[in-house]
Tab-separated table of C-alpha atoms and ligand atoms in Angstrom:
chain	number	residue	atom	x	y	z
A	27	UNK	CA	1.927	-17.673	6.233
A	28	UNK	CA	2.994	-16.410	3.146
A	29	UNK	CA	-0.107	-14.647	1.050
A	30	UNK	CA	-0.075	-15.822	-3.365
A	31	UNK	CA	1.503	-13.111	-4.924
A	32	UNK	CA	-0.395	-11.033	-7.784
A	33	UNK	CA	1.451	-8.573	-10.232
A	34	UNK	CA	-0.127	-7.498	-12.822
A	35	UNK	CA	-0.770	-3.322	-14.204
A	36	UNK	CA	-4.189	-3.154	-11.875
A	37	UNK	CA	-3.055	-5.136	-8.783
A	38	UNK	CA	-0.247	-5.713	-6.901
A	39	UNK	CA	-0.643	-8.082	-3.524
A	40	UNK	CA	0.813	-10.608	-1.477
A	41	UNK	CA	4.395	-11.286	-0.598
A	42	UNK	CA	6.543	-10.930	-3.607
A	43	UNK	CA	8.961	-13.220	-4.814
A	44	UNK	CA	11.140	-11.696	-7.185
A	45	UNK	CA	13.314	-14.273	-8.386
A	46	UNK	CA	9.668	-16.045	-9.445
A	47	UNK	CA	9.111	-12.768	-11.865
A	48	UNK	CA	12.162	-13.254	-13.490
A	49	UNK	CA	11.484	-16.720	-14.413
A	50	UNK	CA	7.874	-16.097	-14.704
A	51	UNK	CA	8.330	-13.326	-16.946
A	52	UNK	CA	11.200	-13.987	-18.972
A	53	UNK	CA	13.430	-11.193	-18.237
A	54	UNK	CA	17.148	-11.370	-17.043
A	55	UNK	CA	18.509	-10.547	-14.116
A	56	UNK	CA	21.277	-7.429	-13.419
A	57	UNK	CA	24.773	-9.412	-13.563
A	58	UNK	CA	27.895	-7.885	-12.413
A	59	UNK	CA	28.976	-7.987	-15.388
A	60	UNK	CA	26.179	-6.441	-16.964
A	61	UNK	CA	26.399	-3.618	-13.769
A	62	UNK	CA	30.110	-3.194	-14.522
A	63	UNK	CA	29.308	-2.309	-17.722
A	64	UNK	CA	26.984	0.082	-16.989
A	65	UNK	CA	30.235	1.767	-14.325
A	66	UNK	CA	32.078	2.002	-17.492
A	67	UNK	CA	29.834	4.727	-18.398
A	68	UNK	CA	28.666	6.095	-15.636
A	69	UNK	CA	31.780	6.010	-13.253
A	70	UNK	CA	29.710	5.651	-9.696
A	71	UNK	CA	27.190	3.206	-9.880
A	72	UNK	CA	23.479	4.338	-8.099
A	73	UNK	CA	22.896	2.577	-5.091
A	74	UNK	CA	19.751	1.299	-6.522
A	75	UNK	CA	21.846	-0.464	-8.787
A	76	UNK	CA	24.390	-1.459	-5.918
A	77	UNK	CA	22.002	-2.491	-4.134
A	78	UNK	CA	19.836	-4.419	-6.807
A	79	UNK	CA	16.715	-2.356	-6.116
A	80	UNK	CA	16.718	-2.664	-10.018
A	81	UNK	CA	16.871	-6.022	-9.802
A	82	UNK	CA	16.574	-7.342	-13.875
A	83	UNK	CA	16.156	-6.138	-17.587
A	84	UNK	CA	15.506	-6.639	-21.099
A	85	UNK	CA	17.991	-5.932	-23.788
A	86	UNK	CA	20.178	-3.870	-21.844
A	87	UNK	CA	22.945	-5.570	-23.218
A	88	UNK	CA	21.843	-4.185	-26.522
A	89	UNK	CA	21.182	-1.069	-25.680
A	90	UNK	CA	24.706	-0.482	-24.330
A	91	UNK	CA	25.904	-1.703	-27.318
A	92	UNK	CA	24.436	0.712	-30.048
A	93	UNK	CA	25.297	3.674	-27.473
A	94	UNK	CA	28.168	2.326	-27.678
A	95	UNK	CA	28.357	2.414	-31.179
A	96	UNK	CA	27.428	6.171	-31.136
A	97	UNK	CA	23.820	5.615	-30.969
A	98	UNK	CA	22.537	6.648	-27.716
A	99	UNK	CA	19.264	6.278	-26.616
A	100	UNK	CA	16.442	7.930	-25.028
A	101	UNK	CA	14.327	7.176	-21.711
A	102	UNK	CA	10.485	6.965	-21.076
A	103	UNK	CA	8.474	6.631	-18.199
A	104	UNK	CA	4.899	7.091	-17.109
A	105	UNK	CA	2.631	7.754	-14.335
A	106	UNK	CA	-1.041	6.966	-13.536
A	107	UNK	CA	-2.291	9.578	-12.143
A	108	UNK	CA	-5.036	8.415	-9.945
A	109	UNK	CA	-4.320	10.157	-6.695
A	110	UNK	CA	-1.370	12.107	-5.138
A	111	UNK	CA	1.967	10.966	-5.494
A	112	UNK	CA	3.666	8.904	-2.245
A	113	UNK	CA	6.846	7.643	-1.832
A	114	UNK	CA	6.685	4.126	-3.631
A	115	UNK	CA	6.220	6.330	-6.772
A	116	UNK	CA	8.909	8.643	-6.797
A	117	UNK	CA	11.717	5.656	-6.564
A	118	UNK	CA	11.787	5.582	-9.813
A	119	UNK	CA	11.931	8.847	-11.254
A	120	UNK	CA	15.140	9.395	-8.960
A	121	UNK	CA	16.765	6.983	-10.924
A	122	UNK	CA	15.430	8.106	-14.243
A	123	UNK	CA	16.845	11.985	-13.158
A	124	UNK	CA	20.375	9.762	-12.755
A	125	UNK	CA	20.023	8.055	-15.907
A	126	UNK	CA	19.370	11.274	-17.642
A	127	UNK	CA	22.350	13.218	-16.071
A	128	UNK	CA	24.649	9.685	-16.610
A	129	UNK	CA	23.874	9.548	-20.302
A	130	UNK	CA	22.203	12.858	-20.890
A	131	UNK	CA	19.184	11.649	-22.511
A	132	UNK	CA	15.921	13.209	-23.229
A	133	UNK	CA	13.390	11.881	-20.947
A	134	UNK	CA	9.760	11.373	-22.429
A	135	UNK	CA	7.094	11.101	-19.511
A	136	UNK	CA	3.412	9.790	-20.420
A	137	UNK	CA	0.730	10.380	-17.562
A	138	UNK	CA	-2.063	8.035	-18.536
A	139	UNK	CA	-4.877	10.404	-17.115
A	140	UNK	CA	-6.933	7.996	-19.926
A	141	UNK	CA	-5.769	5.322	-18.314
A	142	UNK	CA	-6.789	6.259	-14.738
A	143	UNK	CA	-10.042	7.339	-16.234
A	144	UNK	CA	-11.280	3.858	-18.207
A	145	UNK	CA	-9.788	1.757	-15.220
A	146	UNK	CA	-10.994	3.238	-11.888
A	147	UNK	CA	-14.812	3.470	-11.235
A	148	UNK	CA	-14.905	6.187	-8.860
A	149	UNK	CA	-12.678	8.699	-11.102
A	150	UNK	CA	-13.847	11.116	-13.567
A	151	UNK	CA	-11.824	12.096	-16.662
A	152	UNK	CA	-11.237	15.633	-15.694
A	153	UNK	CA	-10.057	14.672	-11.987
A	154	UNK	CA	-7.248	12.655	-14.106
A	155	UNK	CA	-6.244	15.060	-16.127
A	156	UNK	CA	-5.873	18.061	-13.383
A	157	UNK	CA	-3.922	14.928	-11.671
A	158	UNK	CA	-1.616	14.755	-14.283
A	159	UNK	CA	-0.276	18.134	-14.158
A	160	UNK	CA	-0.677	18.257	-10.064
A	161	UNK	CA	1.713	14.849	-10.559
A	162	UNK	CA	3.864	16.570	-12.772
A	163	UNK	CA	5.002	19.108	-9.892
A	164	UNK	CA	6.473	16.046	-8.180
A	165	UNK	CA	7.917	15.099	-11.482
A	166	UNK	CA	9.899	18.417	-12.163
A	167	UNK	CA	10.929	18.995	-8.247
A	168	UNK	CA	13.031	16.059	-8.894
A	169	UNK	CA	15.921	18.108	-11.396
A	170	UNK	CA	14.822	17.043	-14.632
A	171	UNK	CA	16.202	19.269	-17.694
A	172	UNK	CA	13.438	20.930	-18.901
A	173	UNK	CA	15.290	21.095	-22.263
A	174	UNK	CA	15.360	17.316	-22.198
A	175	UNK	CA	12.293	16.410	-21.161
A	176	UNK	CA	9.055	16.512	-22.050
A	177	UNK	CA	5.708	15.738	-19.880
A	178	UNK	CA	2.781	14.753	-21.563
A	179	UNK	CA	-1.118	14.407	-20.432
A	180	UNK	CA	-2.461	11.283	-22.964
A	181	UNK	CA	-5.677	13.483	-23.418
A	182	UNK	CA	-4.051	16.573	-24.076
A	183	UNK	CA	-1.691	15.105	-26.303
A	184	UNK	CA	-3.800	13.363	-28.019
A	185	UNK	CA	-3.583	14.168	-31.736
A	186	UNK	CA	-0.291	13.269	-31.312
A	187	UNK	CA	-0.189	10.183	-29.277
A	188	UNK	CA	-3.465	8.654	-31.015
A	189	UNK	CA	-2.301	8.799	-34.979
A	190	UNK	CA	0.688	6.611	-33.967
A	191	UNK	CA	-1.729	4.240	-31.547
A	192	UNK	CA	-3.682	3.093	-34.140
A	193	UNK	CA	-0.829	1.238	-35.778
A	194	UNK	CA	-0.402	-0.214	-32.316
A	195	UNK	CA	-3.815	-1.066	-32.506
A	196	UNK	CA	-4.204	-2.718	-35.678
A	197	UNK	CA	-1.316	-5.183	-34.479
A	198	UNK	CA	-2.760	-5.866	-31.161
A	199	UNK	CA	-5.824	-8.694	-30.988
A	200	UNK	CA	-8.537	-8.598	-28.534
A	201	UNK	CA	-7.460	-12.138	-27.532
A	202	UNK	CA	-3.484	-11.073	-26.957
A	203	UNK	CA	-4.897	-8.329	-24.655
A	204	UNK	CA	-7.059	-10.700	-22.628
A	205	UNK	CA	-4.157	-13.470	-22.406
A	206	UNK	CA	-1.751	-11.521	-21.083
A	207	UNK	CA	-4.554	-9.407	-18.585
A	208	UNK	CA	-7.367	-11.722	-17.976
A	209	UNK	CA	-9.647	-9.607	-19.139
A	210	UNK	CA	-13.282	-10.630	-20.113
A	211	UNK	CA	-15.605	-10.051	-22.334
A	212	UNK	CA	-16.948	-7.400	-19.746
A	213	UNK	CA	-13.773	-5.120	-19.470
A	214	UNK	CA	-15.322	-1.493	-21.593
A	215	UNK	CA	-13.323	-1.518	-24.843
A	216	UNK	CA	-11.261	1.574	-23.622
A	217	UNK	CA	-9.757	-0.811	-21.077
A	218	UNK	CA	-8.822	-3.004	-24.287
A	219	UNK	CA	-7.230	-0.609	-26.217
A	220	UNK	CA	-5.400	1.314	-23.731
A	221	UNK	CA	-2.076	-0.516	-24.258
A	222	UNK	CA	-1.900	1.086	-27.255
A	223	UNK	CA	-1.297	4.445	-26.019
A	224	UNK	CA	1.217	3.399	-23.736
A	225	UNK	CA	3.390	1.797	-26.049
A	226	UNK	CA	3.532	5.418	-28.402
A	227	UNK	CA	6.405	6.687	-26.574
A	228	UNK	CA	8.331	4.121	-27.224
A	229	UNK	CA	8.583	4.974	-30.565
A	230	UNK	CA	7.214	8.573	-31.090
A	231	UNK	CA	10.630	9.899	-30.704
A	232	UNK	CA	11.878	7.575	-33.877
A	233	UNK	CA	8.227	8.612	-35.719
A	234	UNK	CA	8.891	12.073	-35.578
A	235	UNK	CA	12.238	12.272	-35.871
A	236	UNK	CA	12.419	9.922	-39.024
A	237	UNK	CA	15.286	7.390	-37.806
A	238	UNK	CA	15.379	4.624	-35.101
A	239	UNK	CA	16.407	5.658	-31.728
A	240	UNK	CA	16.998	3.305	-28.672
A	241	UNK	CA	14.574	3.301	-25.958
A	242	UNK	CA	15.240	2.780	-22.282
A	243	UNK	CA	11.909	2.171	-19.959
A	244	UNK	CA	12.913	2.467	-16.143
A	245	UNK	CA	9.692	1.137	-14.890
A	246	UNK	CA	8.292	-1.047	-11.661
A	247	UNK	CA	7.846	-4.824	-12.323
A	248	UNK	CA	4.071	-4.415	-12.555
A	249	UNK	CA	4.457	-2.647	-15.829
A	250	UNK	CA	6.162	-5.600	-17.449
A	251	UNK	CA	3.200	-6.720	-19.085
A	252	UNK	CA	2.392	-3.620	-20.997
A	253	UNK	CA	5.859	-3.504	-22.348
A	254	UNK	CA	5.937	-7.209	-23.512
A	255	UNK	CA	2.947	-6.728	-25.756
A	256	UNK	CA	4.665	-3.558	-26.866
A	257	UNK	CA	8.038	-5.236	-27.633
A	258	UNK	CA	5.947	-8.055	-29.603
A	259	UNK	CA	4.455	-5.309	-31.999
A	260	UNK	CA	7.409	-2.877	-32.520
A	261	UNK	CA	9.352	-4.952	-35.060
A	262	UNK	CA	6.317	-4.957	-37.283
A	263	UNK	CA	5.959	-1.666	-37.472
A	264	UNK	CA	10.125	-1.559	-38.241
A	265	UNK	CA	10.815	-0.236	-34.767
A	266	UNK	CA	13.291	-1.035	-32.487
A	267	UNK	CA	12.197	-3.063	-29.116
A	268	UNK	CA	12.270	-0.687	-26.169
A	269	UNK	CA	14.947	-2.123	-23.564
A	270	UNK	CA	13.487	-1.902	-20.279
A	271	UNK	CA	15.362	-2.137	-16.467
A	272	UNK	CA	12.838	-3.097	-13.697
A	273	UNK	CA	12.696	-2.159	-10.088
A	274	UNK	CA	11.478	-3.559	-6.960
A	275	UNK	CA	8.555	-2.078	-4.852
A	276	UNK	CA	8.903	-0.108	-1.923
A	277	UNK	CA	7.944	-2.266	1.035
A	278	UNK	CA	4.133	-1.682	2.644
A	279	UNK	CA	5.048	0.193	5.906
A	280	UNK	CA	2.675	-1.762	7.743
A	281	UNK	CA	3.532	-5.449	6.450
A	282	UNK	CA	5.873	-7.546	7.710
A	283	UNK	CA	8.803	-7.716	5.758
A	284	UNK	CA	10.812	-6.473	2.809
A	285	UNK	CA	8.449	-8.467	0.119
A	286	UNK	CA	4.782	-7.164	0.230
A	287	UNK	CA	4.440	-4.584	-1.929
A	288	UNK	CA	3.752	-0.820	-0.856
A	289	UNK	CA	0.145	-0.787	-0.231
A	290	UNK	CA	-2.246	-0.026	2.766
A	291	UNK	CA	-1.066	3.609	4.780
A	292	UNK	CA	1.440	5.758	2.514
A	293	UNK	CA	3.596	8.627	2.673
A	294	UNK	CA	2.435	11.471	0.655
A	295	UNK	CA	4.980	14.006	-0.935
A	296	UNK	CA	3.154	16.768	0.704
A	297	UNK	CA	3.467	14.798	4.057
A	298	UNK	CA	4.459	17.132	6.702
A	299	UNK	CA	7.176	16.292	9.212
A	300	UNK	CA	4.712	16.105	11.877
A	301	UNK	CA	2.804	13.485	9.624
A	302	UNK	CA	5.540	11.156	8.234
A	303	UNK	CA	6.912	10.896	12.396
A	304	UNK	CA	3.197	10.154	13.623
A	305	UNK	CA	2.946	7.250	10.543
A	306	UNK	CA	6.168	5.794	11.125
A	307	UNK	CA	5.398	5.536	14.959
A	308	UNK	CA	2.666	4.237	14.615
A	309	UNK	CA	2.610	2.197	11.608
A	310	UNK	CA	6.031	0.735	10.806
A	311	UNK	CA	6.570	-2.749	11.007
A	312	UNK	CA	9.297	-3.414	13.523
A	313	UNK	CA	11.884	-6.195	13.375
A	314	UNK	CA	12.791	-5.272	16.565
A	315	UNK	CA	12.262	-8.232	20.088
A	316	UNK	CA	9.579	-7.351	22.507
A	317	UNK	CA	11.248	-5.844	25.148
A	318	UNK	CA	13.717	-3.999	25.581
A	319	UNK	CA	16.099	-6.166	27.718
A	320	UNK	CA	15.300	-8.993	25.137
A	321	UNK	CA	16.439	-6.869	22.132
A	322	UNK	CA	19.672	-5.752	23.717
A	323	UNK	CA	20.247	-9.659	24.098
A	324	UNK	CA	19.329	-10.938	20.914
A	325	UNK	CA	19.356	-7.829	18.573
A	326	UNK	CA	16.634	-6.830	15.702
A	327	UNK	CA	15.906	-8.358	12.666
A	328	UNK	CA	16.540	-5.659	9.706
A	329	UNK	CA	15.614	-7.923	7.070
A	330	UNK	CA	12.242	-7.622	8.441
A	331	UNK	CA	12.136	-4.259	9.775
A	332	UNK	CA	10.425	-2.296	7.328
A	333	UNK	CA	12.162	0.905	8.251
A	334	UNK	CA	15.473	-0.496	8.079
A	335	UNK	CA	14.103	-1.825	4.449
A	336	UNK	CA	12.533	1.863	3.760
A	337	UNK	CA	15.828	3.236	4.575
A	338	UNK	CA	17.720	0.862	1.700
A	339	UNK	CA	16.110	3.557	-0.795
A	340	UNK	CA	16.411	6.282	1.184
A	341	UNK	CA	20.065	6.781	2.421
A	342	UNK	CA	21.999	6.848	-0.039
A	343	UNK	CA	25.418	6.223	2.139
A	344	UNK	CA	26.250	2.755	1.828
A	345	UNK	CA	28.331	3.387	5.063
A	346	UNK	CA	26.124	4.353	7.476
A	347	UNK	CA	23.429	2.071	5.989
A	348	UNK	CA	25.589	-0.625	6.926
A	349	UNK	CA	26.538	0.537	10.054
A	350	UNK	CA	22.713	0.675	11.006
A	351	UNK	CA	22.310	-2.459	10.062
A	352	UNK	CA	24.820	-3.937	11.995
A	353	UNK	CA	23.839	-1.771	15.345
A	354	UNK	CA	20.317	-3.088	15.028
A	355	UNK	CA	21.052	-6.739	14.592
A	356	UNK	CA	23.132	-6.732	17.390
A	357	UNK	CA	20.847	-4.672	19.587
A	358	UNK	CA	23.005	-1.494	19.860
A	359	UNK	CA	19.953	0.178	18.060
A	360	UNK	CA	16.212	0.346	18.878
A	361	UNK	CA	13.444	0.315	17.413
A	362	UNK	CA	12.324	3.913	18.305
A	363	UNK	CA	15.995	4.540	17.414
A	364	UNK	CA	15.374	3.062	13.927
A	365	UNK	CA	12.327	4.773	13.017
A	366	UNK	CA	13.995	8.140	14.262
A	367	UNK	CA	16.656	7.436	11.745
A	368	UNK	CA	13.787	6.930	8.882
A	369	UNK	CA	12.244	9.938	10.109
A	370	UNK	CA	14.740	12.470	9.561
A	371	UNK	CA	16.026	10.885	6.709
A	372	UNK	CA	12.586	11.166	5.013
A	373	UNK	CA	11.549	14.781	6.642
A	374	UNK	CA	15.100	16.218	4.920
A	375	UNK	CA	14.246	14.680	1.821
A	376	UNK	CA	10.659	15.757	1.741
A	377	UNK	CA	11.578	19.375	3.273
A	378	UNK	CA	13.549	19.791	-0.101
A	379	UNK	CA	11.233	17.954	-2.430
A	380	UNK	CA	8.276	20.415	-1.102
A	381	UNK	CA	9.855	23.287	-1.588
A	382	UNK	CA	11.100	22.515	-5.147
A	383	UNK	CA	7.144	21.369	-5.723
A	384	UNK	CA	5.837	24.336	-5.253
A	385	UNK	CA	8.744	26.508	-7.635
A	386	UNK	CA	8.006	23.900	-10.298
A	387	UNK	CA	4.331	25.587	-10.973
A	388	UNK	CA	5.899	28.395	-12.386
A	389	UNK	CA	8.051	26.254	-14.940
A	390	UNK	CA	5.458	23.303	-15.631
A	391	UNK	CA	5.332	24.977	-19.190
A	392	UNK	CA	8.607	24.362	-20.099
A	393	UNK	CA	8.064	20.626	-19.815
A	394	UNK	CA	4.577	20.746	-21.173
A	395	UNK	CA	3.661	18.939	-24.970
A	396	UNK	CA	0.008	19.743	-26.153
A	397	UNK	CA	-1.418	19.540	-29.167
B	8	LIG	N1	0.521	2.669	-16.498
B	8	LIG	C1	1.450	3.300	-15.623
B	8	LIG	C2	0.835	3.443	-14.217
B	8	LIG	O1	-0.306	3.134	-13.996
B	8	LIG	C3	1.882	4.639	-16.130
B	8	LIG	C4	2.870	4.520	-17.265
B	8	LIG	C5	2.674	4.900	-18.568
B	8	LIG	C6	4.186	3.989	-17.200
B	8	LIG	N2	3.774	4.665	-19.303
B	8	LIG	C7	4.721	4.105	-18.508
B	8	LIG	C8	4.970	3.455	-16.162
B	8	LIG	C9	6.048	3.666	-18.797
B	8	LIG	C10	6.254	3.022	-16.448
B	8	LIG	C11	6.774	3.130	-17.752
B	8	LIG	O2	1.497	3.863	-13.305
């Protein structure tokens, strides 16, 4: 039976309907035309595009139009750094590192280690904030140009960040912030104030530069909310509205099917091969039939399978994701044969990933604001 979905910044559950965001949320979907326009600049399109794993938008339409007009535009993204980073997380930023090399923009990166702080009970301020800059490895072993972009802890850049939050602030009622949340009149008033700070980037660039500059947020659906109080706000303080492109969650490993969102037993960057082959085994969901005979017969069911659906954001060849497809809906291709696939694919990525982790220690300071 399906479960109610929930999306909201602090929980994500159930089985996802995304077409019900879009309507529920207001934002637009990704036309072909709208993608199309996008090739025009980029040449290739990114199979997360292709393959509408950024699924809808606001303003992008806009924003290709003043870049257009010779006014290009700038990206920001965030993390929460409450634990290690897994593979759900990292979706994103690979798409951000694209956008960046497509358009060459400077990349802004908040990690809300106040956030993380005000909003989880077991987690103390300074576990947050070493967080941040443990997350930030993962960040940087992803390609970013360190001379175009810039990682920021929302503590440690806080004499920044906080002069421009208090205009946010002073725009921004108590009873917007528990409309669009649900908060009561027990959330602690950090909790209540902390969409101020994570609107700042979309604007700081513009404050300190002393002109309007585009935004672009790349963000997970979740975030929406955040961003639609932001977009309210920004005109009265003669800024323009960030433009933001949404993505879908990485499946749950363990649920059935490509809608839940990721949640239960993850992947972890630091994941060994030994690990992520021992998970997958044991954990993925399998759209596979019973037996073995059966599934020769009848075939799998990839729309189900959540390493089929795993592999949709991991291989990037839209050849050979097809032809796996096709093999394991008409039984050509097992199950164990499937999660092999997901294995390797992930254990090459994550060999490569680790390794750049570790070098990006020594240049964390080039991508480092503080104040
Ligand atoms: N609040 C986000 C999280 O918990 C982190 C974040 C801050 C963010 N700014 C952002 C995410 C902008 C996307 C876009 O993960």
């Amino acid at each position: 039976m399906a479960q109610e979905q929930t999306v909201t910044p602090w929980e994500v559950k159930g089985d996802i309907d995304y077409g019900r965001l879009i309507r529920e949320f207001g934002t637009e979907p990704l036309s072909e035309s709208l993608l199309k326009r996008i090739q025009k600049h980029t040449k290739e399109l990114h199979p997360y595009l292709r393959r509408k794993i950024f699924f809808c938008h606001r303003d992008l339409n806009w924003l290709l139009d003043e870049y257009e007009k010779g006014n290009p535009f700038f990206l920001y993204t965030g993390r929460g750094p409450s634990e290690n980073v897994h593979l759900g997380h990292i979706t994103v930023w690979k798409f951000t590192k694209w956008l960046q090399d497509k358009f060459d923009a400077e990349l802004w990166f908040q990690m809300t280690d106040d956030e993380k702080f005000l909003f989880k009970d077991n987690l103390e301020l300074e576990q947050t904030n070493r967080l941040a800059y443990e997350n930030a490895l993962d960040v940087i072993a992803l390609g970013f140009d360190p001379k175009k972009t810039k990682i920021f802890s929302n503590i440690d850049y806080a004499k920044t960040l906080y002069r421009q939050a208090l205009k946010v602030a002073k725009k921004l009622t108590f009873s917007t912030v528990k409309s669009t949340f649900g908060f009561t009149d027990s959330n602690n008033v950090g909790e209540i104030f902390y969409t101020s700070m994570q609107s700042v980037p979309c604007f700081l660039p513009s404050a300190l530069k002393g002109k309007n500059i585009p935004c672009l947020i790349p963000l997970a659906i979740d975030q929406d909310a955040h961003f639609r109080i932001t977009r309210d706000i920004m005109p009265k303080l003669g800024y323009y509205k960030p433009a933001l492109i949404h993505q879908r969650f990485l499946p749950s490993l363990a649920g059935s099917g490509k809608m839940s969102a990721s949640e239960g037993v993850q992947i972890w960057t630091t994941d060994g091969p030994e690990e992520v082959a021992k998970k997958i085994r044991k954990y993925a969901f399998s759209g596979g039939a019973d037996t073995v005979e059966e599934h020769r017969k009848n075939g799998g069911n990839p729309e189900i399978d959540a390493s089929y659906q795993w592999l949709t954001f991991f291989e990037e060849d839209d050849k050979k994701l097809e032809k796996i497809y096709h093999d394991y809906k008409s039984g050509k291709l097992l199950s164990g044969e499937l999660k092999q696939i997901l294995i390797d694919t992930l254990n090459v990525f994550l060999k490569e990933h680790q390794a750049k982790r570790e070098k990006a220690r020594k240049v964390l300071d080039k991508f480092i604001l503080k104040d």
